[in-house]
XYZ file of C-alpha atoms in Angstrom:
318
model
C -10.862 37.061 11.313
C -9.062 40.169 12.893
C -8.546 39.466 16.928
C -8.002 42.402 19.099
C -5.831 42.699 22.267
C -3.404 39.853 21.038
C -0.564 42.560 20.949
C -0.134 42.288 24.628
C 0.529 38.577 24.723
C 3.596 38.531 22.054
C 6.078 39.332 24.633
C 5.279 37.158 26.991
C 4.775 34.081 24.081
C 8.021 35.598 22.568
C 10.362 34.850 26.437
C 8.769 31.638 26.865
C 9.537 30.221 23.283
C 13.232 32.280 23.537
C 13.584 30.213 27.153
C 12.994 26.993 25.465
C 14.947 28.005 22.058
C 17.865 28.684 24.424
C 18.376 25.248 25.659
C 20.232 23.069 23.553
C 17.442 20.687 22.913
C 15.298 23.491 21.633
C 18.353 25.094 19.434
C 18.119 21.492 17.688
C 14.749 21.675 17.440
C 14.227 25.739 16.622
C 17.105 27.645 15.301
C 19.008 25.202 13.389
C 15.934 24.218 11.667
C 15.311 27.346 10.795
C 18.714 28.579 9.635
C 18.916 25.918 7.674
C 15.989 26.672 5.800
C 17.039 30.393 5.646
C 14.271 31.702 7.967
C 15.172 35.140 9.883
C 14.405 35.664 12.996
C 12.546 38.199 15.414
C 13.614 38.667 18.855
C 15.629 35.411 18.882
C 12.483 33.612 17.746
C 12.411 32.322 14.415
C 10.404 33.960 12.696
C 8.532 31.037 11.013
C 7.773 29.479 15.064
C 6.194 33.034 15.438
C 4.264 33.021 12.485
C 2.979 29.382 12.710
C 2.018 29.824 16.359
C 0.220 33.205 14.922
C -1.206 31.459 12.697
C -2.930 29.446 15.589
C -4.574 32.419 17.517
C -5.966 33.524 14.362
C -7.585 30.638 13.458
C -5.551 29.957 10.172
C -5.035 26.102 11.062
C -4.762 23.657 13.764
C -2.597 23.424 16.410
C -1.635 19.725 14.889
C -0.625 21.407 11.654
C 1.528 23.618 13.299
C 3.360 21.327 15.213
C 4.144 19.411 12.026
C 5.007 22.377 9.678
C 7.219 23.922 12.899
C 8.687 20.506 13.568
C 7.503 20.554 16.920
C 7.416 17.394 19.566
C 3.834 16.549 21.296
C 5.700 18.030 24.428
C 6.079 21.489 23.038
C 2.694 21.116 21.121
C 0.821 20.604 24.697
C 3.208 23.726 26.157
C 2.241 25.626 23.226
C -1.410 24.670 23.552
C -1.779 25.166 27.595
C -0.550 28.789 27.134
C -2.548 29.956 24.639
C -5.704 28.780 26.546
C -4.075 29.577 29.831
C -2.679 33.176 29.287
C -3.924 34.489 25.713
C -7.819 33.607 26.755
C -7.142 34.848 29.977
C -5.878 37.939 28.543
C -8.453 38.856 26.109
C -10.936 41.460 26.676
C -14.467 41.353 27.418
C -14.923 43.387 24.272
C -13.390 40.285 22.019
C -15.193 37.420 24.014
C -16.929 36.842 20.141
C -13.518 35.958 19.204
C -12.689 33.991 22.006
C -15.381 31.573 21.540
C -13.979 31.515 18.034
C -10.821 30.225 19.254
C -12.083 27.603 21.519
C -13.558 25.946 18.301
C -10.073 25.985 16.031
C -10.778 25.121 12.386
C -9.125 23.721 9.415
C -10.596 24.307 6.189
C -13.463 24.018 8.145
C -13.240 20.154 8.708
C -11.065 20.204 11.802
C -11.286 18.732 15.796
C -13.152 20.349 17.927
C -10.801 21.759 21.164
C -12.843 22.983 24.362
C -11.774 25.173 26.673
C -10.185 22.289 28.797
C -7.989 21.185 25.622
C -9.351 17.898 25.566
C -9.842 17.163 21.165
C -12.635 14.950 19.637
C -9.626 13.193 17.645
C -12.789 11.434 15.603
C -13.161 14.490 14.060
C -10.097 14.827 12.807
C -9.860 14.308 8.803
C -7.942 10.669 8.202
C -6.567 9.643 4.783
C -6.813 6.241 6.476
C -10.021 4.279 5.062
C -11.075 0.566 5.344
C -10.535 -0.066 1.772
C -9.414 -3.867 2.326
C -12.174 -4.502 4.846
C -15.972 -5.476 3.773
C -19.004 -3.290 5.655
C -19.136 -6.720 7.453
C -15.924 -7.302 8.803
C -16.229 -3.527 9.151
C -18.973 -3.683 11.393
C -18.124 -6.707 13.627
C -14.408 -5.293 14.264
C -15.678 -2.015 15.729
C -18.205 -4.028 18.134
C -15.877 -6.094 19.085
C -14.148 -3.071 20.713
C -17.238 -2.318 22.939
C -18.256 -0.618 25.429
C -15.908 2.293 24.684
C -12.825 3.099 27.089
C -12.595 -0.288 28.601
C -10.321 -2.461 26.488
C -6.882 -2.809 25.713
C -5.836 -3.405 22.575
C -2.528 -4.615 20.675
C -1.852 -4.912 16.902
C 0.840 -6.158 14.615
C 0.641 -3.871 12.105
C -1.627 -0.196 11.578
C -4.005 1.524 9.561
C -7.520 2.348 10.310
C -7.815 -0.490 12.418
C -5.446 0.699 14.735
C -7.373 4.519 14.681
C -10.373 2.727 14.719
C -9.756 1.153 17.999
C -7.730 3.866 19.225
C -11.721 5.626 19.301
C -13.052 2.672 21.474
C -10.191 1.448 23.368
C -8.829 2.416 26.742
C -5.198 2.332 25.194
C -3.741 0.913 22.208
C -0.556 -0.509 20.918
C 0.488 -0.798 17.348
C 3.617 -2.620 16.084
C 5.231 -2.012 12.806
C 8.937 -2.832 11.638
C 8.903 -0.850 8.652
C 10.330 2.792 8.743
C 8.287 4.147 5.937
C 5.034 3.420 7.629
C 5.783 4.534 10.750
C 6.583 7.458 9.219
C 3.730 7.674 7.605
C 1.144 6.960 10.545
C 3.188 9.738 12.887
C 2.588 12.502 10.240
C -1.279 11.218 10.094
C -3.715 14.374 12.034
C -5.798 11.934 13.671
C -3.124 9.564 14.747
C -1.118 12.456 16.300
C -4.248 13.495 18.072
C -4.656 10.024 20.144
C -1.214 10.387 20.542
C -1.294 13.693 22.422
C -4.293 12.382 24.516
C -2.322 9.168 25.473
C -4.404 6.975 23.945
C -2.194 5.397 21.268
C 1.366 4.224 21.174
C 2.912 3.478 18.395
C 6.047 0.797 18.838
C 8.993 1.103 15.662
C 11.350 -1.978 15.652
C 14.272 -1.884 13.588
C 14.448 -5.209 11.220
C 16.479 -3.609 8.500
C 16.023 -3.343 4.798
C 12.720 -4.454 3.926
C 10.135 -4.941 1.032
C 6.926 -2.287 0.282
C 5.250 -4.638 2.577
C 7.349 -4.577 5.418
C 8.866 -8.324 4.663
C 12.425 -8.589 5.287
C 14.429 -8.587 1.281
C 17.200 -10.847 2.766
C 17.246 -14.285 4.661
C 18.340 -14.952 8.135
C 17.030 -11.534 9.356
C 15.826 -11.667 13.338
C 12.335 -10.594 13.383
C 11.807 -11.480 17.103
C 11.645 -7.804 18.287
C 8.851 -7.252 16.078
C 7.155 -10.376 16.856
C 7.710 -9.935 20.801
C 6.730 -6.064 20.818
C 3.903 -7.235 22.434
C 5.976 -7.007 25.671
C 6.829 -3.746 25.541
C 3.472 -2.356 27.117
C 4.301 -4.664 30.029
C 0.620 -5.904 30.228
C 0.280 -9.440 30.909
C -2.925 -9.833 29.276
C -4.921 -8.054 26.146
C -8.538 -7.645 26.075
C -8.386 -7.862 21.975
C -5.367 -8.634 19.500
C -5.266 -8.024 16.220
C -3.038 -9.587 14.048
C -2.683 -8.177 10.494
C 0.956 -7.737 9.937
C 3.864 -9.251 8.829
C 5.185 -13.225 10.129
C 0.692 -13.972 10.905
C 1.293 -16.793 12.160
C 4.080 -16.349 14.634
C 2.498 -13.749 15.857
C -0.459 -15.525 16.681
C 1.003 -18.038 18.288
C 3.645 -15.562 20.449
C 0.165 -13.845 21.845
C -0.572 -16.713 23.434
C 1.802 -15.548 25.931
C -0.853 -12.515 26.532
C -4.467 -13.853 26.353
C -7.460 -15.656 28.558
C -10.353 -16.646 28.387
C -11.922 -13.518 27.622
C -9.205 -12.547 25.441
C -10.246 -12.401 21.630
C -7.564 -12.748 18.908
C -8.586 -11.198 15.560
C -7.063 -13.061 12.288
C -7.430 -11.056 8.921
C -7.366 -13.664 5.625
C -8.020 -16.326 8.181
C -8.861 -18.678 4.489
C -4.897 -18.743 3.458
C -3.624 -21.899 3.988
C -0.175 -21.141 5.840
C -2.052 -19.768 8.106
C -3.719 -23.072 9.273
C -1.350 -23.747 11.769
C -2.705 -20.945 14.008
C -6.123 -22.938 14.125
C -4.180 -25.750 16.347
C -3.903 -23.167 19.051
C -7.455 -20.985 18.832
C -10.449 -22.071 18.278
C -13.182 -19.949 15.878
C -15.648 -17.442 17.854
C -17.019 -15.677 14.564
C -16.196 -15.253 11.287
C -17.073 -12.626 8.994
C -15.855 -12.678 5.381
C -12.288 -13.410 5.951
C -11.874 -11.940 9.264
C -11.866 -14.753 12.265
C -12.564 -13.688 15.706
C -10.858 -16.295 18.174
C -10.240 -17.278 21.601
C -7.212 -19.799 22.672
C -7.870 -23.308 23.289
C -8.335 -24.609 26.765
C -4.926 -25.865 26.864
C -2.637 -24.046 24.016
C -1.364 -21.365 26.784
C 0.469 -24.641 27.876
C 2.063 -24.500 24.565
C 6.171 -24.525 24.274
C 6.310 -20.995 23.402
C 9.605 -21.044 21.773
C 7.896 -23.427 18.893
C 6.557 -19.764 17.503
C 10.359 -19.807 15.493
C 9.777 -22.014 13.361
C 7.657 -19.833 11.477
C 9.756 -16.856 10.993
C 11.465 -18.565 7.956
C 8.571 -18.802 5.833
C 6.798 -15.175 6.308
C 3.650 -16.668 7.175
């Protein structure tokens, strides 16, 4: 699709991205990247920012896509985004209002999020690789309600997945914790994760517990795994409405969110049938079950609970 009266943006999209380039923060982020990789440049832009962000007008992808290929940061992806609906649709003729409808819907292989006019993306529309394969329909089914009504709850979760994008679509805010590089890696460069990111609706927390397993578990003894077990701080909330734990050290975790629940807190328990995790049972008492997913609430008096007894069970991996 050919879009007329772009020509008279470029210069004004070329200073702005030249004013940021110029900074040493964007010189890491722009130029050397692009040097490295042997790109030329046009103007002082590299040439492959100019193309990508092209690329974007003329519907060839999404603006998510671009910010990963270009190595952008949600900051300049929201920059990026506010001008081109600010000053390019402002700037387009009367005669090419056809295409600027076009651009309002921006499409991807034409499975992609829709963006109004105010920016705001329906990040459930986004295409996931993420899929509830260890989950039954069941467990399936009573997770998401749990999560009801929409944009009301906060939500925390040792570990991330669909789950964690799951409740990021129901959820006032959500927090996921993972200690493994790899898969944080891995959920950042996810479409759909990136998009609650850039609407502020998920966060997802990194702690550094050094060389580990394919399943996050740590492949030495005597490694501290207390910053991933007490991410739960970091939010600074001093309650959840829902807590999911489904990552690494179960039962230590369980027992550290006692620190952040009430009575109308509900802890979530994934493979609640495993026997090390009985312990957890001494604390919470059963709401639901479905499959092995157990839906919880603490006992009337476990928030009285020493909390540093939660130690013990970092040895083990439970």
């Amino acid at each position: 699709m050919q879009i007329s009266s772009t020509s008279s943006w470029h210069h004004d999209l070329d200073q702005q991205v030249q004013v940021h380039a110029s900074s040493s923060e964007g010189r890491r982020r722009f130029l050397r990247p692009a040097a490295a990789a042997g790109v030329g440049r046009s103007g002082g832009v590299p040439r492959q920012l100019r193309e990508l962000l092209e690329s974007l007008v003329e519907l060839q992808g999404t603006a998510a896509e671009i910010t990963r290929r270009a190595q952008l940061t949600l900051q300049d992806y929201s920059a990026i985004r506010n001008y081109v609906e600010k000053t390019v649709f402002g700037r387009l003729s009367a005669a090419s209002s056809a295409a600027t409808s076009s651009l309002i819907n921006i499409s991807n292989n034409n499975s992609s999020s829709q963006v109004g006019i105010s920016g705001v993306e329906d990040c459930e529309s986004v295409p996931s690789s993420r899929d509830p394969i260890n989950m039954s329909p069941g467990e399936v089914s009573a997770f998401t309600e749990l999560l009801l009504p929409k944009g009301t709850l906060t939500y925390f979760e040792w570990g991330s997945g669909w789950s964690t994008l799951a409740a990021a679509a129901s959820a006032r805010h959500v927090w996921s914790a993972e200690n493994k590089a790899e898969i944080c890696q891995l959920m950042r460069e996810e479409p759909r994760w990136l998009c609650y990111e850039r609407q502020g609706r998920l966060t997802l927390i990194c702690t550094n517990t050094g060389k580990t397993d394919p399943y996050g578990y740590p492949t030495s003894s005597g490694v501290d795994m207390s910053p991933y077990i007490q991410a739960i701080e970091q939010p600074g909330l001093p309650r959840f409405d829902v807590i999911f734990v489904d990552g690494r050290f179960r039962v230590a975790t369980a027992l550290y969110a006692l620190k952040f629940v009430d009575d109308r807190s509900r802890v979530v328990l994934r493979d609640a049938d495993r026997e090390a995790y009985a312990p957890i049972f001494e604390f919470y008492e059963t709401v639901s079950r479905v499959g092995g997913m157990v839906v919880m609430k603490p006992r009337t008096l476990a928030r009285e609970w020493d909390q540093t007894a939660f130690m013990r069970f970092l040895d083990d991996g439970t």
